[in-house]
Amino acid sequence: MAAQKKSSWRDDFSAGIERDGWAEAIAVLDSQKTGHAGTPRQAVKLQAAKIMSRHYGEGTAGLYEAATAFAGSESEGAQEVGLVLLGPMFGHNPAEVTGIIFRLADSENWEVREWAASALRRVISENFAAIFPTVREWAGHDSPNVRRAAAVASGSAAGSCTEEACRMLLEALTPLLEDDDPYVRKNLGAFAIGGGFLKAQPALVADWLGRASDHPRAQWNAAMALSAAEAANCLELLSGLLDQLAADERTVVRRAVYRAVLNLAKRVPEEVIPMVQAWKDDPARCHVYSRVKEKMGASGNL
């Protein structure tokens, strides 16, 4: 007699969903946890979301009910699956979806916070007018987790937003340029601004950063934005800002400037090396020349 085929987690998960046995399905999902973040792999969670969408139907009330149940469970993996499903269903109940994303954006689990920011990105991209007041409010929230979610989601959504929407988002995030919380600043300059907004709207970002306050953290964020890979593609727009930052005397800003110039010199040396060479005899900027020469050595042609 042939051995009975062992069922996969997908079969067991699907069976639970087909019976509306959400606790059963969540238990199956949790059986796929990894040791890294205490949740299943991303591919597993996305597959679970697809199984649920196929069963209940895209955008249906049944899917919304299941998604909110998953997001409200104690299982962090299920919370992430719920976030994947709820992002596109903001219109079913804007206040409830916003509340769920808010709660999970402040989760103790870093991975859940990432998925919450991704859900917020989806809402910003598809429901900008309705969610913008919330983004602006979250940018000033007491929790650094929530402020960080506003920044990361906005930067990720920039590519699918209009120029005016990006302008509004940048203005809403302006106070975060001076934010000294490590979690916020780690994700703002180089990632949300440099990796998101700068790619979508370089001229807009160049103007916005050029108007940033003289606060050392704001200037540090500006320099960190220029350290992003995307800065090399629009250096002509950013050269004035880089020249301004290179003259900053504060240590925290200088360190970010060194990082930005070194990254740019590796990506577009033909544009950056002449600029740095011109700073050799400039009392305000010669420190940049010295640091780049030290780090790049003979390969830098300085």
PDB file of C-alpha atoms in Angstrom, residues 99-221:
ATOM      1  CA  GLY A  99      -6.342  52.065  14.276  1.00  0.00           C
ATOM      2  CA  ILE A 100      -4.996  48.590  13.526  1.00  0.00           C
ATOM      3  CA  ILE A 101      -1.994  49.940  11.613  1.00  0.00           C
ATOM      4  CA  PHE A 102      -1.330  52.416  14.422  1.00  0.00           C
ATOM      5  CA  ARG A 103      -1.386  49.725  17.084  1.00  0.00           C
ATOM      6  CA  LEU A 104       0.902  47.405  15.158  1.00  0.00           C
ATOM      7  CA  ALA A 105       3.247  50.217  14.117  1.00  0.00           C
ATOM      8  CA  ASP A 106       4.001  50.496  17.835  1.00  0.00           C
ATOM      9  CA  SER A 107       4.482  46.752  18.313  1.00  0.00           C
ATOM     10  CA  GLU A 108       7.356  45.448  20.404  1.00  0.00           C
ATOM     11  CA  ASN A 109       8.312  43.209  17.469  1.00  0.00           C
ATOM     12  CA  TRP A 110      10.485  45.054  14.946  1.00  0.00           C
ATOM     13  CA  GLU A 111       9.263  42.907  12.071  1.00  0.00           C
ATOM     14  CA  VAL A 112       5.598  43.648  12.799  1.00  0.00           C
ATOM     15  CA  ARG A 113       6.480  47.342  12.763  1.00  0.00           C
ATOM     16  CA  GLU A 114       7.980  46.883   9.290  1.00  0.00           C
ATOM     17  CA  TRP A 115       4.807  45.264   7.977  1.00  0.00           C
ATOM     18  CA  ALA A 116       2.692  48.001   9.558  1.00  0.00           C
ATOM     19  CA  ALA A 117       4.753  50.656   7.763  1.00  0.00           C
ATOM     20  CA  SER A 118       4.260  48.717   4.527  1.00  0.00           C
ATOM     21  CA  ALA A 119       0.497  48.675   5.065  1.00  0.00           C
ATOM     22  CA  LEU A 120       0.540  52.426   5.690  1.00  0.00           C
ATOM     23  CA  ARG A 121       2.544  52.899   2.485  1.00  0.00           C
ATOM     24  CA  ARG A 122      -0.211  51.119   0.565  1.00  0.00           C
ATOM     25  CA  VAL A 123      -2.855  53.361   2.110  1.00  0.00           C
ATOM     26  CA  ILE A 124      -0.874  56.514   1.332  1.00  0.00           C
ATOM     27  CA  SER A 125      -0.441  55.419  -2.283  1.00  0.00           C
ATOM     28  CA  GLU A 126      -4.113  54.632  -2.816  1.00  0.00           C
ATOM     29  CA  ASN A 127      -5.960  56.937  -0.394  1.00  0.00           C
ATOM     30  CA  PHE A 128      -3.712  59.971  -0.003  1.00  0.00           C
ATOM     31  CA  ALA A 129      -6.312  62.627   0.760  1.00  0.00           C
ATOM     32  CA  ALA A 130      -7.995  60.484   3.394  1.00  0.00           C
ATOM     33  CA  ILE A 131      -4.827  59.365   5.194  1.00  0.00           C
ATOM     34  CA  PHE A 132      -2.642  62.481   4.949  1.00  0.00           C
ATOM     35  CA  PRO A 133      -3.996  64.121   8.137  1.00  0.00           C
ATOM     36  CA  THR A 134      -3.134  60.899   9.970  1.00  0.00           C
ATOM     37  CA  VAL A 135       0.408  60.837   8.567  1.00  0.00           C
ATOM     38  CA  ARG A 136       0.909  64.440   9.655  1.00  0.00           C
ATOM     39  CA  GLU A 137      -0.403  63.601  13.125  1.00  0.00           C
ATOM     40  CA  TRP A 138       1.787  60.512  13.443  1.00  0.00           C
ATOM     41  CA  ALA A 139       4.882  62.499  12.457  1.00  0.00           C
ATOM     42  CA  GLY A 140       4.447  64.371  15.741  1.00  0.00           C
ATOM     43  CA  HIS A 141       3.433  61.417  17.888  1.00  0.00           C
ATOM     44  CA  ASP A 142       5.104  60.730  21.246  1.00  0.00           C
ATOM     45  CA  SER A 143       6.105  57.207  20.186  1.00  0.00           C
ATOM     46  CA  PRO A 144       9.265  57.057  18.044  1.00  0.00           C
ATOM     47  CA  ASN A 145       7.889  53.844  16.527  1.00  0.00           C
ATOM     48  CA  VAL A 146       4.878  55.725  15.176  1.00  0.00           C
ATOM     49  CA  ARG A 147       6.959  58.668  13.973  1.00  0.00           C
ATOM     50  CA  ARG A 148       9.275  56.253  12.217  1.00  0.00           C
ATOM     51  CA  ALA A 149       6.315  54.495  10.547  1.00  0.00           C
ATOM     52  CA  ALA A 150       5.110  57.828   9.175  1.00  0.00           C
ATOM     53  CA  ALA A 151       8.544  58.566   7.733  1.00  0.00           C
ATOM     54  CA  VAL A 152       9.256  55.140   6.250  1.00  0.00           C
ATOM     55  CA  ALA A 153       5.776  54.710   4.765  1.00  0.00           C
ATOM     56  CA  SER A 154       5.855  58.184   3.233  1.00  0.00           C
ATOM     57  CA  GLY A 155       9.254  57.634   1.639  1.00  0.00           C
ATOM     58  CA  SER A 156       8.205  54.245   0.289  1.00  0.00           C
ATOM     59  CA  ALA A 157       5.001  55.707  -1.138  1.00  0.00           C
ATOM     60  CA  ALA A 158       6.698  58.686  -2.789  1.00  0.00           C
ATOM     61  CA  GLY A 159       7.182  56.900  -6.102  1.00  0.00           C
ATOM     62  CA  SER A 160       3.438  56.423  -6.522  1.00  0.00           C
ATOM     63  CA  CYS A 161       2.429  59.902  -5.321  1.00  0.00           C
ATOM     64  CA  THR A 162       2.020  63.130  -7.257  1.00  0.00           C
ATOM     65  CA  GLU A 163       4.536  65.933  -6.874  1.00  0.00           C
ATOM     66  CA  GLU A 164       2.063  67.893  -4.751  1.00  0.00           C
ATOM     67  CA  ALA A 165       1.418  64.894  -2.513  1.00  0.00           C
ATOM     68  CA  CYS A 166       5.169  64.438  -2.051  1.00  0.00           C
ATOM     69  CA  ARG A 167       5.496  68.112  -1.200  1.00  0.00           C
ATOM     70  CA  MET A 168       2.813  67.767   1.467  1.00  0.00           C
ATOM     71  CA  LEU A 169       4.429  64.654   2.892  1.00  0.00           C
ATOM     72  CA  LEU A 170       7.845  66.288   3.086  1.00  0.00           C
ATOM     73  CA  GLU A 171       6.416  69.306   4.860  1.00  0.00           C
ATOM     74  CA  ALA A 172       4.646  66.979   7.308  1.00  0.00           C
ATOM     75  CA  LEU A 173       7.940  65.222   8.003  1.00  0.00           C
ATOM     76  CA  THR A 174       9.936  68.452   8.444  1.00  0.00           C
ATOM     77  CA  PRO A 175       9.889  68.295  12.284  1.00  0.00           C
ATOM     78  CA  LEU A 176      11.475  64.841  12.093  1.00  0.00           C
ATOM     79  CA  LEU A 177      14.624  66.348  10.585  1.00  0.00           C
ATOM     80  CA  GLU A 178      15.481  67.487  14.116  1.00  0.00           C
ATOM     81  CA  ASP A 179      14.297  64.269  15.795  1.00  0.00           C
ATOM     82  CA  ASP A 180      17.060  62.838  17.947  1.00  0.00           C
ATOM     83  CA  ASP A 181      15.546  59.412  18.576  1.00  0.00           C
ATOM     84  CA  PRO A 182      17.939  56.748  17.187  1.00  0.00           C
ATOM     85  CA  TYR A 183      15.140  54.704  15.599  1.00  0.00           C
ATOM     86  CA  VAL A 184      13.746  57.700  13.745  1.00  0.00           C
ATOM     87  CA  ARG A 185      17.016  59.150  12.561  1.00  0.00           C
ATOM     88  CA  LYS A 186      18.344  55.755  11.433  1.00  0.00           C
ATOM     89  CA  ASN A 187      15.435  55.478   8.994  1.00  0.00           C
ATOM     90  CA  LEU A 188      14.885  59.088   7.933  1.00  0.00           C
ATOM     91  CA  GLY A 189      17.790  60.684   6.071  1.00  0.00           C
ATOM     92  CA  ALA A 190      19.408  57.812   4.225  1.00  0.00           C
ATOM     93  CA  PHE A 191      16.329  55.640   3.797  1.00  0.00           C
ATOM     94  CA  ALA A 192      13.032  57.558   3.685  1.00  0.00           C
ATOM     95  CA  ILE A 193      14.483  60.706   2.120  1.00  0.00           C
ATOM     96  CA  GLY A 194      17.492  59.434   0.192  1.00  0.00           C
ATOM     97  CA  GLY A 195      16.093  56.082  -0.849  1.00  0.00           C
ATOM     98  CA  GLY A 196      12.478  57.141  -1.335  1.00  0.00           C
ATOM     99  CA  PHE A 197      11.716  60.809  -1.929  1.00  0.00           C
ATOM    100  CA  LEU A 198      15.005  61.603  -3.676  1.00  0.00           C
ATOM    101  CA  LYS A 199      14.374  58.933  -6.299  1.00  0.00           C
ATOM    102  CA  ALA A 200      10.812  60.129  -6.892  1.00  0.00           C
ATOM    103  CA  GLN A 201      11.202  63.905  -6.729  1.00  0.00           C
ATOM    104  CA  PRO A 202      14.882  64.967  -6.711  1.00  0.00           C
ATOM    105  CA  ALA A 203      14.286  68.670  -7.409  1.00  0.00           C
ATOM    106  CA  LEU A 204      11.636  68.861  -4.714  1.00  0.00           C
ATOM    107  CA  VAL A 205      13.908  67.162  -2.184  1.00  0.00           C
ATOM    108  CA  ALA A 206      16.879  69.373  -3.065  1.00  0.00           C
ATOM    109  CA  ASP A 207      14.769  72.463  -2.408  1.00  0.00           C
ATOM    110  CA  TRP A 208      13.302  71.041   0.803  1.00  0.00           C
ATOM    111  CA  LEU A 209      16.649  70.022   2.262  1.00  0.00           C
ATOM    112  CA  GLY A 210      18.110  73.370   1.262  1.00  0.00           C
ATOM    113  CA  ARG A 211      15.502  75.028   3.475  1.00  0.00           C
ATOM    114  CA  ALA A 212      16.148  72.744   6.459  1.00  0.00           C
ATOM    115  CA  SER A 213      16.866  74.376   9.788  1.00  0.00           C
ATOM    116  CA  ASP A 214      20.432  74.831  11.020  1.00  0.00           C
ATOM    117  CA  HIS A 215      19.815  72.288  13.772  1.00  0.00           C
ATOM    118  CA  PRO A 216      22.734  69.814  13.714  1.00  0.00           C
ATOM    119  CA  ARG A 217      20.435  66.824  13.356  1.00  0.00           C
ATOM    120  CA  ALA A 218      18.592  68.441  10.431  1.00  0.00           C
ATOM    121  CA  GLN A 219      21.865  69.103   8.646  1.00  0.00           C
ATOM    122  CA  TRP A 220      23.014  65.568   9.486  1.00  0.00           C
ATOM    123  CA  ASN A 221      19.852  64.162   7.888  1.00  0.00           C
TER     124      ASN A 221
END
